CSV table of C-alpha atoms in Angstrom, one decimal:
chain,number,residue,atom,x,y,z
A,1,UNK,CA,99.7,115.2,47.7
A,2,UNK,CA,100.8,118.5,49.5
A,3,UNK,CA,96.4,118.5,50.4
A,4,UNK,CA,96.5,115.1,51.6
A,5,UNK,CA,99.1,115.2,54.1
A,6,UNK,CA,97.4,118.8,55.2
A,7,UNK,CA,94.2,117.0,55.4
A,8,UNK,CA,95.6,114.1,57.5
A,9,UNK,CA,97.6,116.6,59.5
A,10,UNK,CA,94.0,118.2,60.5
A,11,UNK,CA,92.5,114.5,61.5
A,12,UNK,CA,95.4,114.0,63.6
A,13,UNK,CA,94.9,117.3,65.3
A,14,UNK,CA,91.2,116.7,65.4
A,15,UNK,CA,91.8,112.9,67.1
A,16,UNK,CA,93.9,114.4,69.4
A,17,UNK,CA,91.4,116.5,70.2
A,18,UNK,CA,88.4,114.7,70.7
A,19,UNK,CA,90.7,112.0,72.7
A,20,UNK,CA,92.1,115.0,75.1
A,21,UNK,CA,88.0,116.0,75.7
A,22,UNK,CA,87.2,112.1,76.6
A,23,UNK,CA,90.3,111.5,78.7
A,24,UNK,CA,89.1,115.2,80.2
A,25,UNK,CA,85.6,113.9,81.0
A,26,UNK,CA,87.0,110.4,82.4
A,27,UNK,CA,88.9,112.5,84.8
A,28,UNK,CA,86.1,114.5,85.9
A,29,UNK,CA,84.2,111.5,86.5
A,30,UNK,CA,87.1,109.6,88.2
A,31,UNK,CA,87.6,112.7,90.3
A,32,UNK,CA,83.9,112.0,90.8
A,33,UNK,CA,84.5,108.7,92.5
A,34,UNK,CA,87.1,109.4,94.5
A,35,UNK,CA,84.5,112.4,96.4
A,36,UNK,CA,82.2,109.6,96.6
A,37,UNK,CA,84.7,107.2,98.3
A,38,UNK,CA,85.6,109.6,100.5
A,39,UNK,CA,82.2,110.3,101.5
A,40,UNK,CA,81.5,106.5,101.9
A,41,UNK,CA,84.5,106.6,104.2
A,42,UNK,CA,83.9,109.2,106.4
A,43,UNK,CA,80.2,108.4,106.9
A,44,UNK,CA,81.3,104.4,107.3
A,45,UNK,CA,80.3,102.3,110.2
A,46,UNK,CA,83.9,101.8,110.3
A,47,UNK,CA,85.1,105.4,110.7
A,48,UNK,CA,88.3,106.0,108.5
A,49,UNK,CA,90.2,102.9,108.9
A,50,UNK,CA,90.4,100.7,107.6
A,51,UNK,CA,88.7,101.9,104.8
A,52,UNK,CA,88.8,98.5,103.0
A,53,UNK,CA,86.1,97.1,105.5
A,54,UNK,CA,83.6,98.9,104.2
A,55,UNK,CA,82.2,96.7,100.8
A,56,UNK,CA,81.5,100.3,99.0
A,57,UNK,CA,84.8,102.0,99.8
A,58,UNK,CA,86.9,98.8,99.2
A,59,UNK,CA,85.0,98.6,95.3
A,60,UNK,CA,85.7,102.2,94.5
A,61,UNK,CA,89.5,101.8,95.5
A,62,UNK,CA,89.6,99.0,93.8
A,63,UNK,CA,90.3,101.3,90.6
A,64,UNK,CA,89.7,105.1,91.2
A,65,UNK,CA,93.1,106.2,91.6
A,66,UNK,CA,94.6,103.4,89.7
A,67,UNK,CA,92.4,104.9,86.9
A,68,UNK,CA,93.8,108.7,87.9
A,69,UNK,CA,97.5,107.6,88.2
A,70,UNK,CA,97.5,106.2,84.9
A,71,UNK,CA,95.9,109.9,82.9
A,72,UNK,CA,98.4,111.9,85.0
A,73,UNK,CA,101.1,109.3,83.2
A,74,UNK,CA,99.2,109.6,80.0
A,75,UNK,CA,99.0,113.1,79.8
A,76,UNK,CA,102.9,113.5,81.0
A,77,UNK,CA,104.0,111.7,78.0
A,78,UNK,CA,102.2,114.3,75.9
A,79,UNK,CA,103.9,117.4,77.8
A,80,UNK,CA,107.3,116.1,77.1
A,81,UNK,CA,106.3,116.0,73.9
A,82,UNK,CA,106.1,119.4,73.2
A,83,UNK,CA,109.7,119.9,74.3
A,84,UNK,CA,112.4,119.1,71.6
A,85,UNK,CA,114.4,116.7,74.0
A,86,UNK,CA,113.8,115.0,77.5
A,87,UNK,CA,117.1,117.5,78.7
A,88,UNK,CA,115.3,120.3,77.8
A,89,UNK,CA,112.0,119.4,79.8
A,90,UNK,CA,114.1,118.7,82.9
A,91,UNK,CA,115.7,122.4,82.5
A,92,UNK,CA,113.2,123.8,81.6
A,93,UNK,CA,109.8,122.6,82.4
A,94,UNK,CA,110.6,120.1,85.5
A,95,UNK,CA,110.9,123.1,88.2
A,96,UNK,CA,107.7,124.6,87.7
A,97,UNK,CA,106.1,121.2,87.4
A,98,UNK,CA,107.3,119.9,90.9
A,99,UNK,CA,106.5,122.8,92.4
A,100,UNK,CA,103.2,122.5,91.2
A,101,UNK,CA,103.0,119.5,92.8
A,102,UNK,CA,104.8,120.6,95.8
A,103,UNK,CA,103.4,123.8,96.8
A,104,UNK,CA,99.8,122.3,97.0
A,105,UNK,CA,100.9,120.1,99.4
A,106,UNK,CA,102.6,122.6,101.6
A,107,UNK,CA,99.6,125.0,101.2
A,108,UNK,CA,96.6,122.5,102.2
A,109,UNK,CA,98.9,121.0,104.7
A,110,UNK,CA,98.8,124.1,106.3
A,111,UNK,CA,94.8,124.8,105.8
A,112,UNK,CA,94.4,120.8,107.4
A,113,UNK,CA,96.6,122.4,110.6
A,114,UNK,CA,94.0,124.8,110.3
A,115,UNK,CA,91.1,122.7,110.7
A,116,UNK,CA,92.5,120.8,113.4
A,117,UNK,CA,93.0,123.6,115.2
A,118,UNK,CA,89.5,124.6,114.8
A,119,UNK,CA,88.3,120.8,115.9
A,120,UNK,CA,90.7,121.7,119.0
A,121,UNK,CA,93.0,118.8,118.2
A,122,UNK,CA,96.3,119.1,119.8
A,123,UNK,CA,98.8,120.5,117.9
A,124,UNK,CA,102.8,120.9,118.7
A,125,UNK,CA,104.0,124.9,119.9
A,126,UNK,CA,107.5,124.0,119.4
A,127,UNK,CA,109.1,125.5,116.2
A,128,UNK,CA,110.7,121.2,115.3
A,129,UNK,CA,107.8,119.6,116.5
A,130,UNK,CA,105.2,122.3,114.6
A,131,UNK,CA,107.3,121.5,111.1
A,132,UNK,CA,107.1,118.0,111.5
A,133,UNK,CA,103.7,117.7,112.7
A,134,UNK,CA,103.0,120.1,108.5
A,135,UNK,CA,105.5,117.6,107.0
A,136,UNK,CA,103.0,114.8,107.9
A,137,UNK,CA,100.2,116.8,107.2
A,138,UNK,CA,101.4,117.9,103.8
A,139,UNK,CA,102.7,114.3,103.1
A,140,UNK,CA,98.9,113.2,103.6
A,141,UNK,CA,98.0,114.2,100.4
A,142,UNK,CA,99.7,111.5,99.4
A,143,UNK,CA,98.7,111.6,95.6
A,144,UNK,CA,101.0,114.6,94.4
A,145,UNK,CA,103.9,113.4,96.5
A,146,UNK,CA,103.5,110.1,94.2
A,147,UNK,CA,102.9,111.9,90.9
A,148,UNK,CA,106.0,114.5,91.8
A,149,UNK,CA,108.1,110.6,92.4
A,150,UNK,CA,107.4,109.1,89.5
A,151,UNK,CA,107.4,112.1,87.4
A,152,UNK,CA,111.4,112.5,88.2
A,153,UNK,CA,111.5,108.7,87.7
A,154,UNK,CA,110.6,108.6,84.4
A,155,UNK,CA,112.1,111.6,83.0
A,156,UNK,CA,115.7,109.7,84.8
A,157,UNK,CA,114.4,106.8,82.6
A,158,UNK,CA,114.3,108.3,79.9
A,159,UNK,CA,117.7,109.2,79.3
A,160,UNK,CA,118.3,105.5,78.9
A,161,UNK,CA,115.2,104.5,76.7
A,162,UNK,CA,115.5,105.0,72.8
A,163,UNK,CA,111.6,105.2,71.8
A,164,UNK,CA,111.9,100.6,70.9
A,165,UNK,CA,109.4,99.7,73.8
A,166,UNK,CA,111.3,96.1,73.4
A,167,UNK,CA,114.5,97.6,74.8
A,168,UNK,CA,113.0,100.4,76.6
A,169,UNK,CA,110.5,98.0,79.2
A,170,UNK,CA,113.5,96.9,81.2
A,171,UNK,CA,114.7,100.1,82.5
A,172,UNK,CA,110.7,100.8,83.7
A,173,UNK,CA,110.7,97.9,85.5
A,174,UNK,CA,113.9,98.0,87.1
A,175,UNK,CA,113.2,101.8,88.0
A,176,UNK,CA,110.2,100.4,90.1
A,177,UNK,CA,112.6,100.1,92.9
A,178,UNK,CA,113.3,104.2,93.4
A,179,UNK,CA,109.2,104.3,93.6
A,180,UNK,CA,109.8,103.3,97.4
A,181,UNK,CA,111.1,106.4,98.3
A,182,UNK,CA,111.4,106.5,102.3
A,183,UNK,CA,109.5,110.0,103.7
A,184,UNK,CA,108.4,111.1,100.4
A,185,UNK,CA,106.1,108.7,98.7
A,186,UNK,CA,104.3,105.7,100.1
A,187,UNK,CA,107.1,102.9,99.7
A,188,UNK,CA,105.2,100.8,97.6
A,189,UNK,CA,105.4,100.8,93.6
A,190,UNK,CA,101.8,100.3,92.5
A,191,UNK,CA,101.1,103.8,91.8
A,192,UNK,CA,104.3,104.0,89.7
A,193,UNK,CA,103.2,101.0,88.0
A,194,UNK,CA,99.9,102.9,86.6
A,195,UNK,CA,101.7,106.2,86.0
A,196,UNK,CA,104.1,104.0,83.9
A,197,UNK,CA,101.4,102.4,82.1
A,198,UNK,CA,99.1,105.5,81.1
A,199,UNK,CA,102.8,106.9,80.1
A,200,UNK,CA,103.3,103.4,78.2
A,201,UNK,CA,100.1,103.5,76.7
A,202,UNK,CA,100.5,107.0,75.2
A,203,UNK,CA,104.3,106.4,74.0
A,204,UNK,CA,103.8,103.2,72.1
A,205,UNK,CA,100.5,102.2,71.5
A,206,UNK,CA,99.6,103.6,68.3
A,207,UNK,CA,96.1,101.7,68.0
A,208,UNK,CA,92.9,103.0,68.8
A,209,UNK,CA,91.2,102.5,71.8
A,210,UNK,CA,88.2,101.3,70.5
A,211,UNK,CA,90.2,98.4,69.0
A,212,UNK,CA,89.9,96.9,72.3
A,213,UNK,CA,86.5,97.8,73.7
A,214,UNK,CA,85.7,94.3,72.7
A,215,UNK,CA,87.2,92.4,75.5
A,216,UNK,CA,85.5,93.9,78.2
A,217,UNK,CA,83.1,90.9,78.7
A,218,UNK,CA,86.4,88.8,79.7
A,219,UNK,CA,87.6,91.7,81.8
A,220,UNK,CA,84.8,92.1,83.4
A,221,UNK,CA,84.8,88.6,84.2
A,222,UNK,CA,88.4,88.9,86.1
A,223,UNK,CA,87.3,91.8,87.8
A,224,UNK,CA,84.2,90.4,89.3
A,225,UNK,CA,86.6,86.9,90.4
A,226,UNK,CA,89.6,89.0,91.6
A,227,UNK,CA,87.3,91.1,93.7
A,228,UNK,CA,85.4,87.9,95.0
A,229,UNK,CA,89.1,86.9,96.0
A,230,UNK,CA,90.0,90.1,97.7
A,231,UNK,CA,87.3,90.0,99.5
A,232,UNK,CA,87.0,87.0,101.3
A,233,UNK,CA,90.8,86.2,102.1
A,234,UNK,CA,91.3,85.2,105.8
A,235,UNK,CA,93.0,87.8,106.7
A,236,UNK,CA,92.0,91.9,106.0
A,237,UNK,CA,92.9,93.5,102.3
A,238,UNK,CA,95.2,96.3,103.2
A,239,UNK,CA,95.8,99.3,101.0
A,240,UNK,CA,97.5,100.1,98.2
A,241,UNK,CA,100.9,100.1,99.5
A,242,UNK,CA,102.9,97.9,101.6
A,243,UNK,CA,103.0,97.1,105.4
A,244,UNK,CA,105.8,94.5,105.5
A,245,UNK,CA,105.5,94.8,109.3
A,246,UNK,CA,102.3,92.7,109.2
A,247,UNK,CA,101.9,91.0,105.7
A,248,UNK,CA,103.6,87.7,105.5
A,249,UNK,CA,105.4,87.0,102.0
A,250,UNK,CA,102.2,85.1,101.4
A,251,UNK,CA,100.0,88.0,101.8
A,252,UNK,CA,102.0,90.4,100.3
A,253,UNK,CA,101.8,88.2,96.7
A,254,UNK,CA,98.5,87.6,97.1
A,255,UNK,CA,97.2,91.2,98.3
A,256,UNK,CA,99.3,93.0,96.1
A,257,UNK,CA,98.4,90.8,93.1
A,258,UNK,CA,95.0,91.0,93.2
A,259,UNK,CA,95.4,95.0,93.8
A,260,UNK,CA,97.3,95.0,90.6
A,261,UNK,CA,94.5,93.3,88.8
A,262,UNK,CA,92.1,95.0,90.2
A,263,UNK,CA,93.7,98.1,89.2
A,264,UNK,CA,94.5,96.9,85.8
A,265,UNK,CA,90.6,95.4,84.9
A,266,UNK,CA,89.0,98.1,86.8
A,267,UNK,CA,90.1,101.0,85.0
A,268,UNK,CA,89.5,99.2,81.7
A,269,UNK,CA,86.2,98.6,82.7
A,270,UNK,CA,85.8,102.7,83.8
A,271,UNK,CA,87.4,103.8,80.2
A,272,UNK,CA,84.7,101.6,78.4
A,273,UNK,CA,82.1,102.5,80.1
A,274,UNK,CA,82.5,106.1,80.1
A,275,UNK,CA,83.3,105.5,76.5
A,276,UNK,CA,79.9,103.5,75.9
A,277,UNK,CA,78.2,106.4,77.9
A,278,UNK,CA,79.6,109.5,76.0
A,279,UNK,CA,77.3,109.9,72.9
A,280,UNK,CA,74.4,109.9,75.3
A,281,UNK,CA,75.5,112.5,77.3
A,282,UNK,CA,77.5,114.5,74.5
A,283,UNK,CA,74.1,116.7,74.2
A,284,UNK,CA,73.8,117.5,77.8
A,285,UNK,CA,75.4,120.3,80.2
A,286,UNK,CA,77.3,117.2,81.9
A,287,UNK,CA,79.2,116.6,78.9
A,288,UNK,CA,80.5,119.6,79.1
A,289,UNK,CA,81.0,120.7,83.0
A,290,UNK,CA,83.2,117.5,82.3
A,291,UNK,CA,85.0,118.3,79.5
A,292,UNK,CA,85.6,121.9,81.3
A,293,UNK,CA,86.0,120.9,85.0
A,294,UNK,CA,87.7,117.5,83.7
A,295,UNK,CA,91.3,120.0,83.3
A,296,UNK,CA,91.2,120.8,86.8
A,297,UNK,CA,91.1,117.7,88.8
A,298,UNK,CA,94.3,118.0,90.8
A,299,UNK,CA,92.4,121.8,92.4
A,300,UNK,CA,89.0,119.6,92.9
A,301,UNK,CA,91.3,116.9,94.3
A,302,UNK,CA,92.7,119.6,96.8
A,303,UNK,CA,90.0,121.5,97.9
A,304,UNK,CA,87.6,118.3,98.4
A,305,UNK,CA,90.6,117.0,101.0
A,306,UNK,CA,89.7,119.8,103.3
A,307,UNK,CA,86.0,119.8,102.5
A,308,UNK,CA,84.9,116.7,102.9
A,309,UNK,CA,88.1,114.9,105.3
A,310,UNK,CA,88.7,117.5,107.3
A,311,UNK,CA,85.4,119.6,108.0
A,312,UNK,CA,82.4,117.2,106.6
A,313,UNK,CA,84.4,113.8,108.3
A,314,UNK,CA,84.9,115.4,112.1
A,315,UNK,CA,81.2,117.4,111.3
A,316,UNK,CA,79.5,114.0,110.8
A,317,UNK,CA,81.1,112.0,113.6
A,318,UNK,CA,79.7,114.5,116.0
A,319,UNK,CA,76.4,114.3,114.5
A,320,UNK,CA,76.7,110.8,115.2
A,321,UNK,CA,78.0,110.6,118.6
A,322,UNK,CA,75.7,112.9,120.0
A,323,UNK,CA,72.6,111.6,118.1
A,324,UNK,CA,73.7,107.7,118.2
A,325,UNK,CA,72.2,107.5,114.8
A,326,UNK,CA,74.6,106.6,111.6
A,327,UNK,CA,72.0,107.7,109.1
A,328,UNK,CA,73.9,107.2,106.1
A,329,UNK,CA,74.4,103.2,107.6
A,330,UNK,CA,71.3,102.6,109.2
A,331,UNK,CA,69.0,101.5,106.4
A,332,UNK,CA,70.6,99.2,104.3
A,333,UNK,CA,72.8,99.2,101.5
A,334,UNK,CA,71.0,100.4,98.8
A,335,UNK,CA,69.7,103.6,100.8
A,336,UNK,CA,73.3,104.2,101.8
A,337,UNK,CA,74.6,104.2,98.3
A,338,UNK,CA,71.7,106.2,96.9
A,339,UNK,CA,72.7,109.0,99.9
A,340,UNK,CA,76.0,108.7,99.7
A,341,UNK,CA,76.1,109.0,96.2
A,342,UNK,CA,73.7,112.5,96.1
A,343,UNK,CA,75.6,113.7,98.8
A,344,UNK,CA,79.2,113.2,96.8
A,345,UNK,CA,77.1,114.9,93.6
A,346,UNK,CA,76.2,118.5,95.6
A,347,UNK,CA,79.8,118.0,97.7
A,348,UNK,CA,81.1,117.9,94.1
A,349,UNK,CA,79.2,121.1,92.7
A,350,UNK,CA,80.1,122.8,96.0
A,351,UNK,CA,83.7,122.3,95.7
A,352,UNK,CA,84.3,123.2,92.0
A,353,UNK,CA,82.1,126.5,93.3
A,354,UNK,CA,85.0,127.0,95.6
A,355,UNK,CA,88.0,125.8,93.2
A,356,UNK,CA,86.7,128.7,90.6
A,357,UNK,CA,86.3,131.4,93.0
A,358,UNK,CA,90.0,130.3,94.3
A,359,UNK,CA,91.4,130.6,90.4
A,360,UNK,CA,89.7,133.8,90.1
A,361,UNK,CA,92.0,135.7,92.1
A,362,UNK,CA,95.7,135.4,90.9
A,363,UNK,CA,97.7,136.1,94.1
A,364,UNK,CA,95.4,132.9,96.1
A,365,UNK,CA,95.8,130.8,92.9
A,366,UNK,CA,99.5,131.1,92.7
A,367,UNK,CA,99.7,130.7,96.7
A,368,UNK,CA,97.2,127.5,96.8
A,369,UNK,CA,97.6,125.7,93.4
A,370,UNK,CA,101.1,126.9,91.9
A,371,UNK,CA,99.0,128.6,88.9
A,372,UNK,CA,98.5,131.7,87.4
């Protein structure tokens, strides 16, 4: 008996494992997408805004970050896990956790200052003006701002919740409402929603993924409607949060409801696939620059921000202003998503170049990405 419950034990650990890798290589590859959606949009016919006009952008954001809200929830659930009590996480763990979150943003809000300095946009000399003008700038990387909200959201929640996802889904949902958190997040609770759900997903789903691969013909089938739908209401899809100044309650139910499907179907769709793809790239070096590069995202996330927004972006527009050529637009869609797409591939190799030789020196690690 004492053999079999060692021997289950190990499977366990071994599950856990192999799940950590996969969820580790769907980041990577998520992390993926969002370089090549930023690449779409800076090269785009339509500049940077708004991004949804462009048919390639508006399909990546359809479930990118959706997709990488929802790991940073999953993985969250398993780091309060290894505390004996939510109390003790906040104590103990919360701190250095926000400020990795935190610090980041003050860092490359600084090194975007930096850039537009060297693009000779005008910048405030004032001491107030200066501060507010690296608030915005920090609070542009917009992504760790939401993670650091929702991250104090839930650990609040969970002093309520008692493990029974019956009793434990109301506070969630009624929590939704401190996700709108004026000058810190982006007042809209659809990232919270997916952060919730990977969190959901890990805490009380105790089935195997693969238990529901089998559905992905009828979820495809929403996706492919919903999109259809978002793209061809009468009035422009707006981002993924809200702008009550313009969006009627009408829009807002509609927008927002097919963003939340979206979302939802999309990164099912991403999880299966990259699921259906592993065992064919399991014997390649891909599988396991992933697997490796995959528990980094957040410093690829970072360093791509000032790579490709704020130096390849400005670089490109130039190009094109003084050449009148778009090349990355001129030829048709097919050539543009071929380009685009090598172009995100070396942008990606040339940023986790960078990210490593950043981590390899503890003083700029500690100063740039709160590690080390």
């Amino acid at each position: 008996q004492t053999d079999r419950q060692t021997d289950r034990q190990t499977d366990r650990q071994t599950d856990r494992q192999t799940r950590n890798v996969y969820l580790d290589i769907v980041k990577f590859f998520t992390i993926f997408l969002v370089i090549w959606g930023h690449v779409v949009q800076q090269t785009s016919n339509v500049s940077c805004w708004p991004v949804q006009e462009d048919s390639v952008v508006r399909l990546i954001y359809t479930m990118h970050m959706p997709l990488f809200m929802g790991l940073c929830g999953y993985f969250f659930y398993f780091s309060i896990r290894k505390w004996p009590s939510v109390h003790a996480y906040v104590l103990q763990k919360l701190p250095s956790r926000l400020a990795g979150l935190i610090i980041p943003m003050i860092s490359f809000g600084l090194i975007k200052i930096a850039c537009d300095v060297f693009w000779n946009t005008p910048i405030p000399h004032a001491t107030f003006p200066f501060l507010k003008y690296w608030y915005s700038s920090a609070k542009g990387i917009w992504f760790l701002g939401d993670v650091a909200v929702n991250t104090v959201i839930v650990l609040l929640i969970l002093y309520f919740c008692n493990g029974n996802f019956r009793h434990d889904w109301k506070y969630f949902i009624l929590a939704a409402v401190l996700s709108m958190v004026p000058y810190v997040s982006y007042k809209s609770p659809h990232m919270y929603f997916f952060f919730v759900a990977g969190y959901c997903l890990a805490a009380y789903v105790k089935s195997d993924f693969r238990s529901y691969i089998k559905y992905w013909k009828w979820v495809l089938v929403l996706f492919v409607a919903s999109y259809i739908a978002f793209s061809n209401m009468p009035w422009p899809p707006e981002d993924f949060w809200y702008d009550y100044h313009h969006q009627s309650i009408l829009r807002l139910a509609v927008n927002d409801g097919l963003k939340m499907i979206l979302g939802i179907t999309g990164s099912y769709l991403a999880l299966v696939l990259m699921y259906k793809l592993l065992p064919y790239i399991k014997r390649t070096p891909l599988y396991h620059l992933a697997a490796r590069e995959g528990q980094y995202t957040l410093d690829i996330y970072l360093v791509q921000i000032i790579i490709i927004e704020k130096l390849l972006g400005p670089f490109y527009k130039l190009l094109v202003s003084q050449s009148g050529v778009n090349w990355m637009n001129e030829y048709g869609l097919f050539i543009k998503i071929v380009s685009t797409l090598l172009l995100a591939a070396i942008l990606l190799g040339f940023v986790i170049g960078i990210s490593n030789l950043c981590n390899k020196n503890h003083y700029v690690s500690k100063m740039l990405f709160w590690r080390g």
